[in-house]
mmCIF file of C-alpha atoms in Angstrom:
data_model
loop_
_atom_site.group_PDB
_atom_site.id
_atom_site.type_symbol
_atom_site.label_atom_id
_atom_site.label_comp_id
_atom_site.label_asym_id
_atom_site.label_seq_id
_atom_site.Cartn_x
_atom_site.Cartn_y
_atom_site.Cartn_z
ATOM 1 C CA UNK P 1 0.000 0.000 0.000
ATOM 2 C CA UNK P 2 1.742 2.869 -1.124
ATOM 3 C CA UNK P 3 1.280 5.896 1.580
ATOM 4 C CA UNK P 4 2.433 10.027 0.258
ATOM 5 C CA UNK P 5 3.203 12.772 3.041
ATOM 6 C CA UNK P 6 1.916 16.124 1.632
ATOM 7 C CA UNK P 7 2.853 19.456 2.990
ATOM 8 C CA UNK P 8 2.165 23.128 1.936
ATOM 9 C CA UNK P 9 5.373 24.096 3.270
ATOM 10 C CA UNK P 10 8.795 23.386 2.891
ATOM 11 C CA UNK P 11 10.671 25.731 5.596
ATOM 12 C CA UNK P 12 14.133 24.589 6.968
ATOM 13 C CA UNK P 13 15.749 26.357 9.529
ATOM 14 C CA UNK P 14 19.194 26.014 7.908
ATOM 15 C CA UNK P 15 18.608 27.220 4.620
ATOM 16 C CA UNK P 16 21.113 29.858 3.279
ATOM 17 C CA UNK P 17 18.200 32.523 2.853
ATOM 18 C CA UNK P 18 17.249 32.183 6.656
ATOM 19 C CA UNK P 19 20.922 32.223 7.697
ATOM 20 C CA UNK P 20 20.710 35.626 5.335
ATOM 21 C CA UNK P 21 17.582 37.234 7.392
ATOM 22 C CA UNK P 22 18.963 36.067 10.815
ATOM 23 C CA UNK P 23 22.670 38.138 10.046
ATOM 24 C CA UNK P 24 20.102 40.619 8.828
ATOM 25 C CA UNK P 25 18.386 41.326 12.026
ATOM 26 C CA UNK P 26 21.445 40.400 13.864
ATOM 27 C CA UNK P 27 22.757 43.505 12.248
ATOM 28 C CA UNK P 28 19.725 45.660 13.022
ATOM 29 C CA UNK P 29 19.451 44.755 16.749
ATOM 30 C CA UNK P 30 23.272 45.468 16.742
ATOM 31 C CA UNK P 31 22.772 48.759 14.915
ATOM 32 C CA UNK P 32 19.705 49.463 17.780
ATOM 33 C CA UNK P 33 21.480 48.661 20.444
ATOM 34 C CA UNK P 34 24.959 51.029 19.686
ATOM 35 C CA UNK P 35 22.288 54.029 18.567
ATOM 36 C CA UNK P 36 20.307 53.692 22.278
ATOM 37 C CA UNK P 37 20.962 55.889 24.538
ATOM 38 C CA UNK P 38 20.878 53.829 27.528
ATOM 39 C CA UNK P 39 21.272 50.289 28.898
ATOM 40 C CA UNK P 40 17.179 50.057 29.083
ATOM 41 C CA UNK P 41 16.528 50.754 25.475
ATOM 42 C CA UNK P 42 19.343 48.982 24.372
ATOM 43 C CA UNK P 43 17.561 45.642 26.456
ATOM 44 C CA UNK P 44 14.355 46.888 25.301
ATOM 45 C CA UNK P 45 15.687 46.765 21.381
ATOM 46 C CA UNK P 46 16.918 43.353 21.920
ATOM 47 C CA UNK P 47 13.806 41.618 23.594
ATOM 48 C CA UNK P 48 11.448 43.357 21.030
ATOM 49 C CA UNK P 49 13.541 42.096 18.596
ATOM 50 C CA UNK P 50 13.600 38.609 19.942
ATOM 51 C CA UNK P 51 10.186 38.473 20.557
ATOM 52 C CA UNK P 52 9.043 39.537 16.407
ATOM 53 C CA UNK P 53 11.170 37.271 15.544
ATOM 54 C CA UNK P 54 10.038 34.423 18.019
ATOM 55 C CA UNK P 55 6.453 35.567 16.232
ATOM 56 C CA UNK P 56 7.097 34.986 13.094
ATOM 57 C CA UNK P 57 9.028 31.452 13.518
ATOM 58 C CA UNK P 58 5.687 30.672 15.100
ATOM 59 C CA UNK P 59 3.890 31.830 12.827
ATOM 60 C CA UNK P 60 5.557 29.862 9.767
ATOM 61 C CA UNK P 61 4.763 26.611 12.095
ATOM 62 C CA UNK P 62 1.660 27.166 12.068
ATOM 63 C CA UNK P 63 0.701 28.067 8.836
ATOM 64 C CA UNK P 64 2.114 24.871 8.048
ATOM 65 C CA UNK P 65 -0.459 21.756 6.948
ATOM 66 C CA UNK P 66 0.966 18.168 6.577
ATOM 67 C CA UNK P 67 -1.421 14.924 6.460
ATOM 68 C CA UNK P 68 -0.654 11.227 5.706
ATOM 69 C CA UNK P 69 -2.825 10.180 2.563
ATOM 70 C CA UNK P 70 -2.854 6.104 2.293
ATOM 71 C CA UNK P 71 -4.979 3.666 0.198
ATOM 72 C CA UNK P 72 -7.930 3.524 2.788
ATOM 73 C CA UNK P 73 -7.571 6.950 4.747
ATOM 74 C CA UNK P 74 -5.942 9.950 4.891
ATOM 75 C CA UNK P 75 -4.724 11.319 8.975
#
């Protein structure tokens, strides 16, 4: 019984493109934090950063949709 794996989405984490957006905000955050003008901003900069990013990783899991189609079912 022959059995496919279908997916909307083919995101890996270690693609060169992603490794291109995270030195990308790397370099923003970096930029935010030498242009603050205090040690709170600069921490602020950094967790907002983290936390849009965080977002949008979630996001992209999410939006993903993968089921098991088989002879007699699909899960």
């Amino acid at each position: 019984m022959e059995t496919l794996h279908l997916t909307n989405s083919h995101f890996k984490s270690d693609s060169p493109i992603n490794r291109l957006i995270l030195l990308l905000v790397a370099l923003i955050t970096l930029f935010l934090v030498v242009i603050s003008p205090g040690w709170k901003q600069a921490m602020l900069s950094v967790i907002l950063m983290a936390i849009i990013v965080g977002f949008a990783v979630l996001m992209i899991k999410k939006s993903q949709v993968t089921f098991t189609l088989t002879a007699s079912h699909f899960q």
